[in-house]
mmCIF file of C-alpha atoms and ligand atoms in Angstrom:
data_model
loop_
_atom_site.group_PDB
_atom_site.id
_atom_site.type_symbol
_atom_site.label_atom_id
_atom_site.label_comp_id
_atom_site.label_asym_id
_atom_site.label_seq_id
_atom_site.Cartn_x
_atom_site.Cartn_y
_atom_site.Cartn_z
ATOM 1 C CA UNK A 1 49.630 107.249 -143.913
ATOM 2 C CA UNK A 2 49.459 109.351 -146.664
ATOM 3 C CA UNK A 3 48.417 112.808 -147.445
ATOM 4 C CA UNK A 4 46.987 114.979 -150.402
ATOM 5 C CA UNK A 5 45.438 118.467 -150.520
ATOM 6 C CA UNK A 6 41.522 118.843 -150.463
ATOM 7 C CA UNK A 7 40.625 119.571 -153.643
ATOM 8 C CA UNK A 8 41.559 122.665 -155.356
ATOM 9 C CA UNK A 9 43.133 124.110 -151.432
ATOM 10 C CA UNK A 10 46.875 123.960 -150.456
ATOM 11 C CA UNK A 11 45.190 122.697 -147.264
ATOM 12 C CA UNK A 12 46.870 118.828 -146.719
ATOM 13 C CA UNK A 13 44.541 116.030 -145.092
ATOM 14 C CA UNK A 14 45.077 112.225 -144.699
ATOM 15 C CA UNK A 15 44.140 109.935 -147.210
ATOM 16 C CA UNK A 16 41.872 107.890 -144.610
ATOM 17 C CA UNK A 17 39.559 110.592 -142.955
ATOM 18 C CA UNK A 18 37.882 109.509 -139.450
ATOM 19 C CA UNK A 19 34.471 109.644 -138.599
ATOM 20 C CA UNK A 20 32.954 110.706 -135.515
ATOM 21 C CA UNK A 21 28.855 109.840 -135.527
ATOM 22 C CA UNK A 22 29.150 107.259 -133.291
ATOM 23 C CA UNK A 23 31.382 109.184 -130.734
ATOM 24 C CA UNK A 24 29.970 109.976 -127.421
ATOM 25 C CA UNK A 25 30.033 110.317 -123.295
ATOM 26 C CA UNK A 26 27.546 107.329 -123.002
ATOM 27 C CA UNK A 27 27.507 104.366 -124.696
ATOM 28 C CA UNK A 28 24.442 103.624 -126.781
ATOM 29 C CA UNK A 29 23.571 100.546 -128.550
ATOM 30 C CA UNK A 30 26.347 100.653 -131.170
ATOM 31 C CA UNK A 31 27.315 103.795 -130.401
ATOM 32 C CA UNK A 32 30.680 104.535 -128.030
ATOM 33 C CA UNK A 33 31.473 105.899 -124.919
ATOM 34 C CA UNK A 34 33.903 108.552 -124.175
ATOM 35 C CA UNK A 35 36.554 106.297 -123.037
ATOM 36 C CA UNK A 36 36.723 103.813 -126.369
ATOM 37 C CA UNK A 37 36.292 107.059 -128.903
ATOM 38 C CA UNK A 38 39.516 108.607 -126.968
ATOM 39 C CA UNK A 39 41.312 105.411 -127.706
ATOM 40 C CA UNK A 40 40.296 105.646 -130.668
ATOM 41 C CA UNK A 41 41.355 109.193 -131.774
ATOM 42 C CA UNK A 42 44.853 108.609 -129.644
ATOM 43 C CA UNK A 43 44.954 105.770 -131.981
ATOM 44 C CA UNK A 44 44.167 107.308 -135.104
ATOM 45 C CA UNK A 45 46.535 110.071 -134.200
ATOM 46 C CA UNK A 46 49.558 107.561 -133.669
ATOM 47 C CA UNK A 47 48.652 106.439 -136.952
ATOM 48 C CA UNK A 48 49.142 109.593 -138.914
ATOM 49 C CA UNK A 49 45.640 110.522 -139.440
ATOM 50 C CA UNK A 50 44.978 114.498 -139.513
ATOM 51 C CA UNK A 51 41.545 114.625 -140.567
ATOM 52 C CA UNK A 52 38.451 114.330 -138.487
ATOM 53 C CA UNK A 53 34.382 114.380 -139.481
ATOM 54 C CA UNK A 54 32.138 115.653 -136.966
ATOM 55 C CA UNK A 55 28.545 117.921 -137.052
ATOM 56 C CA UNK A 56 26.902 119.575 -134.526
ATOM 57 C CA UNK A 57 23.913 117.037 -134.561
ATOM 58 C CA UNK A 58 26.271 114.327 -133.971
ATOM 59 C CA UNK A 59 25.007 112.430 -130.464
ATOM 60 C CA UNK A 60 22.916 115.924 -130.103
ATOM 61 C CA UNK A 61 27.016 117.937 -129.284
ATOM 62 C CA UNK A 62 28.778 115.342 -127.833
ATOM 63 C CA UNK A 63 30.733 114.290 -130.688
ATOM 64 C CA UNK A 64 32.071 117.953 -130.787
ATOM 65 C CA UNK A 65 32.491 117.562 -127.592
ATOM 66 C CA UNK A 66 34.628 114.234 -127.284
ATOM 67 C CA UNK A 67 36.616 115.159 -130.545
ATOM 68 C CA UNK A 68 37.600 118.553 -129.009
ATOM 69 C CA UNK A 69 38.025 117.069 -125.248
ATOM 70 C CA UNK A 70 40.736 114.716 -127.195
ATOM 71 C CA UNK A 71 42.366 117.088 -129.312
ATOM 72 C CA UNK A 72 42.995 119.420 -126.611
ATOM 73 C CA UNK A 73 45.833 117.478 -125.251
ATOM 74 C CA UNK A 74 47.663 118.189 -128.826
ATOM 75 C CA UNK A 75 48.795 120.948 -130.653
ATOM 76 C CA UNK A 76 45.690 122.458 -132.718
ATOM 77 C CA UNK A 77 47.581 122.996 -136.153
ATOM 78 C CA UNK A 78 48.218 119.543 -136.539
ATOM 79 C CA UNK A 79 44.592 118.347 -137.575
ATOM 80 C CA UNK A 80 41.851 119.593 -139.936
ATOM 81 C CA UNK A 81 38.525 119.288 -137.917
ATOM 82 C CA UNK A 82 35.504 119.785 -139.943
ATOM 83 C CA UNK A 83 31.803 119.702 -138.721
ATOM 84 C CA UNK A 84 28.139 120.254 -140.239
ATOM 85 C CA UNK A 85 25.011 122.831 -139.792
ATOM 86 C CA UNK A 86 21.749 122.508 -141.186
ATOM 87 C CA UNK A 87 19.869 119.515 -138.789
ATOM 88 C CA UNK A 88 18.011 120.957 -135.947
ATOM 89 C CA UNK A 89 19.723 121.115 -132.397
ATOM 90 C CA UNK A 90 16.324 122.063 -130.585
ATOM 91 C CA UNK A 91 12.715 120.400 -132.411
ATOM 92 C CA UNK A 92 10.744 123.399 -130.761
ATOM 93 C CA UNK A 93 12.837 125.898 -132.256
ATOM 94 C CA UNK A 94 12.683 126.446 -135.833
ATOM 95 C CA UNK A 95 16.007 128.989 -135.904
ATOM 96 C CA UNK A 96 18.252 126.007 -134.657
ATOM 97 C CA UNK A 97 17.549 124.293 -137.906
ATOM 98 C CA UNK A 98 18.511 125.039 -141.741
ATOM 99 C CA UNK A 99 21.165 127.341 -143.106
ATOM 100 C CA UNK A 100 19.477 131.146 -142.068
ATOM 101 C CA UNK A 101 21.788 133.543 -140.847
ATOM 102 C CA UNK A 102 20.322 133.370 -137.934
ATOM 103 C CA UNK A 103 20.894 129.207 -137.438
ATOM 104 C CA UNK A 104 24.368 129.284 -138.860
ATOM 105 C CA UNK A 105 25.600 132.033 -136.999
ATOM 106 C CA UNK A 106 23.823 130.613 -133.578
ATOM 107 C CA UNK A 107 25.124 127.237 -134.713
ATOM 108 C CA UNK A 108 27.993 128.336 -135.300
ATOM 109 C CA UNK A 109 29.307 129.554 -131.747
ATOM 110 C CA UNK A 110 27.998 127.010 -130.517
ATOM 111 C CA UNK A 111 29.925 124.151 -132.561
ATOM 112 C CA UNK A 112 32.824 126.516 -131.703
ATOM 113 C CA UNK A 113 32.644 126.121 -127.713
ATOM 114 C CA UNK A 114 31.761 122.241 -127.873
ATOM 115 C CA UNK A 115 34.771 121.948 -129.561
ATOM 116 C CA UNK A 116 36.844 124.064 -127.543
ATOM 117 C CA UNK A 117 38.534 125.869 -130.630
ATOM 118 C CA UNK A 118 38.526 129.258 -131.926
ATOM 119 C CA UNK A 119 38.110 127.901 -135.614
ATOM 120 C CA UNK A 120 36.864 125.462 -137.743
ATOM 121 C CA UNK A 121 38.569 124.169 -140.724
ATOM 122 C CA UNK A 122 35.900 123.175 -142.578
ATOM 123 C CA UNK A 123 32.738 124.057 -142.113
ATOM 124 C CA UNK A 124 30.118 121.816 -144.150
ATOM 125 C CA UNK A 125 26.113 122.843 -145.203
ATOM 126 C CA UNK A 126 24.890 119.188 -144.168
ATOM 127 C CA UNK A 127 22.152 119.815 -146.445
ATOM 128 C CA UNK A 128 20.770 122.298 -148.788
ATOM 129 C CA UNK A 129 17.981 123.999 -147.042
ATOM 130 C CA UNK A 130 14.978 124.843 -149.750
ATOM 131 C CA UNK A 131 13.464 127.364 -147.385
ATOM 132 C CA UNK A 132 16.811 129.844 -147.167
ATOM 133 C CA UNK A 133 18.265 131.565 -150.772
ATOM 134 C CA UNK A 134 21.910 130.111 -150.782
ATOM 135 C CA UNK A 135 23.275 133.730 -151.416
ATOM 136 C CA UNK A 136 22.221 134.169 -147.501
ATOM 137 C CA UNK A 137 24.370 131.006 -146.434
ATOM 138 C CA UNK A 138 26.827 131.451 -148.585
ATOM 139 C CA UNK A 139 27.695 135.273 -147.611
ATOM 140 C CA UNK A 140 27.013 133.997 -143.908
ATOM 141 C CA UNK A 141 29.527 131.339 -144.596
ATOM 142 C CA UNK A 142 31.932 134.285 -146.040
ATOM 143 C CA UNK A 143 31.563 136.388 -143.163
ATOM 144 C CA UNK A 144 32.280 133.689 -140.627
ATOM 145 C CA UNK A 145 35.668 133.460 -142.808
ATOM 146 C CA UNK A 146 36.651 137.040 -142.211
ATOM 147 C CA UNK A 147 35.946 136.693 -138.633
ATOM 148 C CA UNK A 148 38.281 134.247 -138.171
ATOM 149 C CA UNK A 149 35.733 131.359 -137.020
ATOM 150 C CA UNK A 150 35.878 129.181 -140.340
ATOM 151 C CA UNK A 151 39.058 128.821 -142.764
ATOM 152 C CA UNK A 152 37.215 126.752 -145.514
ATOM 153 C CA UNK A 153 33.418 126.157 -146.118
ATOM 154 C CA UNK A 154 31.988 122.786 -147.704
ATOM 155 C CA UNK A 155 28.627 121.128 -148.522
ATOM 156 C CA UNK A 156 27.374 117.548 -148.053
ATOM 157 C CA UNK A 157 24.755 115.089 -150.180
ATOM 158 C CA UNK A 158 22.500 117.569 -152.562
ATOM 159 C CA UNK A 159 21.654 117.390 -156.716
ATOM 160 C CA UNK A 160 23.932 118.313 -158.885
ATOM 161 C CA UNK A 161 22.128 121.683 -159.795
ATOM 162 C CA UNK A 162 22.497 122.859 -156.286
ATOM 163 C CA UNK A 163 25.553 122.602 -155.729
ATOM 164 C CA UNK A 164 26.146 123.829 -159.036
ATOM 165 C CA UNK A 165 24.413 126.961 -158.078
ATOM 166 C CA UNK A 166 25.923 127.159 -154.925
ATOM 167 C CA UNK A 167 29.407 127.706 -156.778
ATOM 168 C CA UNK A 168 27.674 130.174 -159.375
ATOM 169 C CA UNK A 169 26.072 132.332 -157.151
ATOM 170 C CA UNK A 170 30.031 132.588 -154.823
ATOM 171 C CA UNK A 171 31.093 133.167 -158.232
ATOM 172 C CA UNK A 172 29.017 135.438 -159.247
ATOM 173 C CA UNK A 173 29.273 137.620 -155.940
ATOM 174 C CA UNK A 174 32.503 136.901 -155.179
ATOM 175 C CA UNK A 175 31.710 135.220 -152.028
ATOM 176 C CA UNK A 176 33.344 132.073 -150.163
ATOM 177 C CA UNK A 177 32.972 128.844 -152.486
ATOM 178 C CA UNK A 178 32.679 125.845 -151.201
ATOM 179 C CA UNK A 179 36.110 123.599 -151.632
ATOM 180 C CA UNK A 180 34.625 119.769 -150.672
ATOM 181 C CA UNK A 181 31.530 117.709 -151.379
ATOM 182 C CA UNK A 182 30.676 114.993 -149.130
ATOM 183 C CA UNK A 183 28.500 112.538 -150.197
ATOM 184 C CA UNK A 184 27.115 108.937 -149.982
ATOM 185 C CA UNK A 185 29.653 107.043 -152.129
ATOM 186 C CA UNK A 186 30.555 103.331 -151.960
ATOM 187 C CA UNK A 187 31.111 100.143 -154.804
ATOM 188 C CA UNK A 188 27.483 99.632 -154.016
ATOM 189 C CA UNK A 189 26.328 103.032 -154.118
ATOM 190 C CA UNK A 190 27.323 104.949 -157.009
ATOM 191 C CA UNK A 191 24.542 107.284 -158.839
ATOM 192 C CA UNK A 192 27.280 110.285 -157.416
ATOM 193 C CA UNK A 193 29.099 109.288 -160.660
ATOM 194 C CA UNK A 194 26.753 109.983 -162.830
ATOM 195 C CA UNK A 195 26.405 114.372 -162.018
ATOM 196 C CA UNK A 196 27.839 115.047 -159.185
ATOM 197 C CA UNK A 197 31.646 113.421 -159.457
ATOM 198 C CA UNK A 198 32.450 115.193 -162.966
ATOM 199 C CA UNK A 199 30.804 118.567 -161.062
ATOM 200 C CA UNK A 200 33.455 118.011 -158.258
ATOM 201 C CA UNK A 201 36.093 117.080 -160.253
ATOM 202 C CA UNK A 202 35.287 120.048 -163.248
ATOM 203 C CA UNK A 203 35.620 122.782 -160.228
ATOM 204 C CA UNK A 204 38.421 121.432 -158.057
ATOM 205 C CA UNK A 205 35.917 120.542 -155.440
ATOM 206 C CA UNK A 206 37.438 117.445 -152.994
ATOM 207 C CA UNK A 207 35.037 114.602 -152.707
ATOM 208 C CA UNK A 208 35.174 112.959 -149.065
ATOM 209 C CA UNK A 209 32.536 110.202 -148.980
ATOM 210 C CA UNK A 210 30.124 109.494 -145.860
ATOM 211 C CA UNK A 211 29.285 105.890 -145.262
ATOM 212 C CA UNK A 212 31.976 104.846 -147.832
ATOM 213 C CA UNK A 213 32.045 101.064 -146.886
ATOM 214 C CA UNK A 214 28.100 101.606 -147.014
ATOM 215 C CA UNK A 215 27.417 101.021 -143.168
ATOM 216 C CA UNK A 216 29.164 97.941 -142.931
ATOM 217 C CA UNK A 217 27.666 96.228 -145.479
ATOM 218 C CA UNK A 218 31.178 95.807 -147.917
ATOM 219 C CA UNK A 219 32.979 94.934 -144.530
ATOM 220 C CA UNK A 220 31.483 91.408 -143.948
ATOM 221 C CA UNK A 221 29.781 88.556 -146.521
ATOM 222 C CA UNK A 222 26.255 89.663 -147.038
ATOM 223 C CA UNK A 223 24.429 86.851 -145.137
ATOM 224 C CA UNK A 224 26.187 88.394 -142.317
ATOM 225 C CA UNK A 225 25.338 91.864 -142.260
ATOM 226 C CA UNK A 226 23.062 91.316 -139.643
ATOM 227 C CA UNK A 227 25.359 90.149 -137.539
ATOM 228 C CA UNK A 228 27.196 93.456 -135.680
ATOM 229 C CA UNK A 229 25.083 95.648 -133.430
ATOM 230 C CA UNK A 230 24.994 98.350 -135.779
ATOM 231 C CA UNK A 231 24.385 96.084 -138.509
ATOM 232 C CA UNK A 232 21.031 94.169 -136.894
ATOM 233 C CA UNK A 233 19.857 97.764 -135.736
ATOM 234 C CA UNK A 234 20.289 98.937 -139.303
ATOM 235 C CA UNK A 235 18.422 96.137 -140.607
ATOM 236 C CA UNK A 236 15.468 96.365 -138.589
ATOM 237 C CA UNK A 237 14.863 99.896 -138.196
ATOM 238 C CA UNK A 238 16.293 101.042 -141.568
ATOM 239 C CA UNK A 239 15.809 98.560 -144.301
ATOM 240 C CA UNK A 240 15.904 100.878 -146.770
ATOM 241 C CA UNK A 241 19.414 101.597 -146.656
ATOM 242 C CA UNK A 242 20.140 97.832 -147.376
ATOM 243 C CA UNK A 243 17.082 97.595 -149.990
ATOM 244 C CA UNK A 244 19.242 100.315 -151.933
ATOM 245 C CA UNK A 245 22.429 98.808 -151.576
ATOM 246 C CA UNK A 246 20.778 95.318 -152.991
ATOM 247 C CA UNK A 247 19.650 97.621 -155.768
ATOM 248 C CA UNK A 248 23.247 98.802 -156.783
ATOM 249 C CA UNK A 249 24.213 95.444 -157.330
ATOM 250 C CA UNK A 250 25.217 94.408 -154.274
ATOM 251 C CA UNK A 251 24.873 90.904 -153.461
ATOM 252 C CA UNK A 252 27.665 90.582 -156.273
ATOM 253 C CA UNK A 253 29.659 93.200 -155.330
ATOM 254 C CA UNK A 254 29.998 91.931 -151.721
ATOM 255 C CA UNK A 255 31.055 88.528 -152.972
ATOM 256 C CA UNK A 256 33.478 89.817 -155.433
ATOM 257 C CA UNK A 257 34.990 92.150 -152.555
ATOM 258 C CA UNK A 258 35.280 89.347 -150.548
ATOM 259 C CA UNK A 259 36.959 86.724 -153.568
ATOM 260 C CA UNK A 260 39.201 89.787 -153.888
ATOM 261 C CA UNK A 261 40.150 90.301 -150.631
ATOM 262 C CA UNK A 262 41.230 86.585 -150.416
ATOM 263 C CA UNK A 263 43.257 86.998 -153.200
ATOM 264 C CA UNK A 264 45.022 89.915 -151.229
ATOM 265 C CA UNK A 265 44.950 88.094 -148.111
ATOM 266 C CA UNK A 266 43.615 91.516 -146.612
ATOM 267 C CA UNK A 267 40.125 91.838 -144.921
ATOM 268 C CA UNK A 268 37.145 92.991 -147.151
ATOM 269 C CA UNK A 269 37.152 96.420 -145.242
ATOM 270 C CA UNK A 270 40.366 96.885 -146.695
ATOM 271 C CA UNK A 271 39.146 96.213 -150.531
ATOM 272 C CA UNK A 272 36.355 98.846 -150.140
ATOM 273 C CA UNK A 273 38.937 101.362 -148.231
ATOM 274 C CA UNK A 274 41.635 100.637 -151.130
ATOM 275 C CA UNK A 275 38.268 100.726 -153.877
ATOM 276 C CA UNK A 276 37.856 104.671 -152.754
ATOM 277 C CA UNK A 277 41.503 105.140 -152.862
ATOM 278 C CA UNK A 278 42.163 104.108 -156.265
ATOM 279 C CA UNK A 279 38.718 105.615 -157.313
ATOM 280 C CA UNK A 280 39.118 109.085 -159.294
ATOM 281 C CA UNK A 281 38.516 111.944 -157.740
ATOM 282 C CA UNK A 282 38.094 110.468 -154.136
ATOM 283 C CA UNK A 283 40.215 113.074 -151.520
ATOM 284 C CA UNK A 284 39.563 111.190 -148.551
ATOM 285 C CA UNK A 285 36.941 108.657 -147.801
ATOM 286 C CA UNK A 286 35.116 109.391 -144.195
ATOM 287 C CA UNK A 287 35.332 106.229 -142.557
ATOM 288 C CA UNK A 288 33.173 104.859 -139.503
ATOM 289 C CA UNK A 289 34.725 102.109 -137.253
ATOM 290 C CA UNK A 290 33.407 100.800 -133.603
ATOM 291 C CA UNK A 291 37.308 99.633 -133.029
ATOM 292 C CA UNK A 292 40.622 99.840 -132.955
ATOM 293 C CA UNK A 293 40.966 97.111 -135.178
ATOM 294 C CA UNK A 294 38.867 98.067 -137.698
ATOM 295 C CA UNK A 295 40.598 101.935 -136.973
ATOM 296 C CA UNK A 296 44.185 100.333 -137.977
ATOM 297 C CA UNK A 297 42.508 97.764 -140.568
ATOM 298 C CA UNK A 298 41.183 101.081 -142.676
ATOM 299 C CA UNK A 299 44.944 102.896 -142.196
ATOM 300 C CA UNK A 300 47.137 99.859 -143.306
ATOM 301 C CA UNK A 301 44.414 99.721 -146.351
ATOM 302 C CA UNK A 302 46.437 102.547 -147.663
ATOM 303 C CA UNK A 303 49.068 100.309 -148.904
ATOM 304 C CA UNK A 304 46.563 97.543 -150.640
ATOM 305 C CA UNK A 305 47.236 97.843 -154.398
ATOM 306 C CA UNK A 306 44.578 97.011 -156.573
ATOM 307 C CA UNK A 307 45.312 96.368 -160.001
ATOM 308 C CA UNK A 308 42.734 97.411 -163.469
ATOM 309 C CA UNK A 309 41.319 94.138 -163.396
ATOM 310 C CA UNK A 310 40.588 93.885 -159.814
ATOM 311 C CA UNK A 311 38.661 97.597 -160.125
ATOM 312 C CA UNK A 312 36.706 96.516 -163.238
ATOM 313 C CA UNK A 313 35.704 93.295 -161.733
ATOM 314 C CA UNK A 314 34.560 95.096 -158.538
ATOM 315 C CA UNK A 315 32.637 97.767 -160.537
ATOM 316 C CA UNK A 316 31.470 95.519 -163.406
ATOM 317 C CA UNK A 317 28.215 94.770 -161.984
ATOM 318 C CA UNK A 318 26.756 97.943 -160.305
ATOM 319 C CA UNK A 319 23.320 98.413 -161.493
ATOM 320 C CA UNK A 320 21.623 101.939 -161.211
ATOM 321 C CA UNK A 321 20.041 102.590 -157.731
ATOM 322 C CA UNK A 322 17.648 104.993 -155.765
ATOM 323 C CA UNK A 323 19.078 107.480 -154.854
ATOM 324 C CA UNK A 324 20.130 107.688 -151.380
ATOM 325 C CA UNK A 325 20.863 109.793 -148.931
ATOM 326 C CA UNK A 326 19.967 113.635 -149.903
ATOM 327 C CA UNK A 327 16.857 113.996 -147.671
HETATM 328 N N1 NAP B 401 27.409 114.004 -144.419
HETATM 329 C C1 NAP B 401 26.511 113.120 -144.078
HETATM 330 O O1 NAP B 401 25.316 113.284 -144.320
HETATM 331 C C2 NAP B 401 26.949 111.875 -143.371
HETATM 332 C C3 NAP B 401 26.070 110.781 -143.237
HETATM 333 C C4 NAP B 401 26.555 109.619 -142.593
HETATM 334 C C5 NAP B 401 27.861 109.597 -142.113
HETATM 335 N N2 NAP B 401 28.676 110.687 -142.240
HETATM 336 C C6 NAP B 401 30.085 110.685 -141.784
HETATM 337 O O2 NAP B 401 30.685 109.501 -142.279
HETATM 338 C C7 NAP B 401 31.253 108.771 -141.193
HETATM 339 C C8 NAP B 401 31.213 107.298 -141.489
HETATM 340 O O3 NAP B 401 29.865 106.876 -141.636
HETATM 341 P P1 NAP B 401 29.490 105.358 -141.434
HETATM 342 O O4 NAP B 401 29.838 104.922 -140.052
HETATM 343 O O5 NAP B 401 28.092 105.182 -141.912
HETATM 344 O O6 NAP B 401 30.517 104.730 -142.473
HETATM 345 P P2 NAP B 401 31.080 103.373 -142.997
HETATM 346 O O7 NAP B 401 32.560 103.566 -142.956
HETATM 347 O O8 NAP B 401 30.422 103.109 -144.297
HETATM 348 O O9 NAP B 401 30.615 102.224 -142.006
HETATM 349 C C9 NAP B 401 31.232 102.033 -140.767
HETATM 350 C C10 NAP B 401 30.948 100.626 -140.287
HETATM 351 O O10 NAP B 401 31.685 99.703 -141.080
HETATM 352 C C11 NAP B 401 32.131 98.639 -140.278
HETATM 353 N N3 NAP B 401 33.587 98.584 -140.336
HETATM 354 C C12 NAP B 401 34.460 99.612 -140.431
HETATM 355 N N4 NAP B 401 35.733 99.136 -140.518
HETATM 356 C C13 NAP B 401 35.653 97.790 -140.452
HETATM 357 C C14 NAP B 401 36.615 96.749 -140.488
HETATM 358 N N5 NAP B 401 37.906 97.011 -140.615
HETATM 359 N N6 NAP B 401 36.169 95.485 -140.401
HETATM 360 C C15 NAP B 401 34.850 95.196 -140.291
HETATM 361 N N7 NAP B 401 33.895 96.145 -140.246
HETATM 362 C C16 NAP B 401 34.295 97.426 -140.336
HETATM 363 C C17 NAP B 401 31.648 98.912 -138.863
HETATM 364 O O11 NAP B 401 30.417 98.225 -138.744
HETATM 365 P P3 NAP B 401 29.976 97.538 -137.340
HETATM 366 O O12 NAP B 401 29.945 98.680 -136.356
HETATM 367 O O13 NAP B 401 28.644 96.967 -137.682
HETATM 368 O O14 NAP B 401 31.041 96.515 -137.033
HETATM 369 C C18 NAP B 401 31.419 100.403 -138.869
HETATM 370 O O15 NAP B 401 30.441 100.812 -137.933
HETATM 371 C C19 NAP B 401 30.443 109.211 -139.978
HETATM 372 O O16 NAP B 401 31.110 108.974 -138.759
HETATM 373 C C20 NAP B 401 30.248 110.659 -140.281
HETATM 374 O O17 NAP B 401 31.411 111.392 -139.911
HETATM 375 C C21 NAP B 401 28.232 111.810 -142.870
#
């Protein structure tokens, strides 16, 4: 494995970051039970991985829940754990949605006992939230800091301007700024480049991409997408996600991923995982995987080398796309 600091913070996290979505008590479609996402953790902690994604919407808690259940059994200060607020925990109360003081705080103790810790590493707006002024989050956010309950705050998938302000207005009132931005980011998704990226990378922010080998779909030849659980549940009840990633370009891109990966004799996972790494100013991509072989596939991508020519060929025919995953 290998490690590097997030963003502008001395704070160290592993190049492959592991997401936790699909972790849960009960298995569900695609989705894992608590048995195969303990493997999986134990597995990604053999492996040198220190970084873990979760949010409190997550299987409704119990991704919190199965990350901290696992975690217990080690010593706290060796992983960064970071989770989300801003999606609502309870659809007949408004307060347990959005970034009030009210929800974070409320949300906030309550991330805290799912997990079982007494702080969160990073702490991540999962949205902006157009209905609260982001001076109120933000000096929420910087209060939870002094009390001990967050060490570094971050944000998730917004425009440019927001996030923009968001740093202004900590700026401006010396409160808390926000030291990460995750976002959608893939080779077939890539309108983050055109604002956002040279934001991030202006102000020292880390970039940890969400759905960074787009939900599959750079993992596998395109005809085949389909072909998972996840993938034929995605395809029938979300088509838009693919419809966008078609847009970017990506019937190409797959193919090229996969000529590449031949070339390599590595899997096509592994060419999207080594894409991010070799990508400027990609921390740590956040990856999802429904294995253990896909978990040590994305760690052993660490060491796949790409060279100039393989990274313009790969980006060479992205078109722009819709953009994608801010609502
Ligand atoms: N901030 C946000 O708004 C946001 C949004 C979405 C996700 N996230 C975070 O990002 C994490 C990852 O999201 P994601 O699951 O959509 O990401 P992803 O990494 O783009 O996709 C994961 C899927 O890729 C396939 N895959 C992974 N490794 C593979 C391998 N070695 N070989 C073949 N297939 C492989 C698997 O598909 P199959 O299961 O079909 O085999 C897996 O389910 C989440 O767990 C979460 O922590 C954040």
């Amino acid at each position: 494995m290998e490690y590097t600091t997030l963003g502008d913070t001395g704070m160290s996290v592993s190049r492959i970051g592991l997401g936790t979505m699909n972790f849960g008590w009960e298995a569900e479609g695609w989705r894992l039970d608590g048995e195969q996402s303990r493997e999986i953790i134990e597995r990604a902690i053999d492996l040198g991985v220190t970084f873990f994604d979760t949010a409190n919407v997550y299987r409704s808690g119990q991704s919190e829940e199965v990350l901290g259940d696992v975690l217990a059994d080690y010593a706290r200060d060796r992983f960064v754990v970071a989770t989300k607020v801003h999606g609502s925990m309870d659809e007949d109360n408004p307060n347990a949605r959005g970034l009030s003081r009210k929800a974070i705080e409320q949300e906030l103790e309550n991330s805290l006992e799912r997990l079982g810790m007494e702080t969160i590493d990073l702490y991540q707006i999962h949205r902006w939230d157009d209905d609260t002024p982001i001076r109120e989050t933000l000096a929420t956010l910087d209060d939870a800091g002094r009390r001990g309950q967050v060490r570094y705050i971050g944000a998730s998938s917004m425009w440019a301007y927001q996030f923009a302000t968001a740093l202004h207005t900590s700026d401006r009132f010396g409160l808390e700024r926000f030291v990460s931005m995750q976002n959608h980011y893939n080779p077939v998704y890539r309108e983050e480049e055109r604002e956002m990226l040279p934001l991030c990378q202006q102000e020292g922010v880390g970039v940890i991409p969400w759905s960074p080998l787009a939900r599959g779909y750079v993992t596998r030849p395109h005809e085949a997408f389909a072909s998972t659980d996840r993938g034929s549940e995605e395809s029938e009840s979300r088509p838009d996600r693919h419809a966008t990633y078609r847009a970017g370009g990506g019937e190409t891109i797959n193919r090229r991923i996969e000529e590449i990966a031949d070339e390599h004799g590595v899997s096509m996972a592994q060419i999207a995982i080594a894409w991010h790494l070799h990508t400027e100013p990609v921390t740590a991509p956040i990856i999802g995987v429904s294995s253990i072989e896909h978990l040590e596939e994305a760690v052993a991508a660490v060491d796949v080398d790409l060279t100039d020519d393989d990274l313009a060929y790969l980006n060479e025919p992205y078109e722009a796309a819709p953009v994608n995953g801010h609502g």
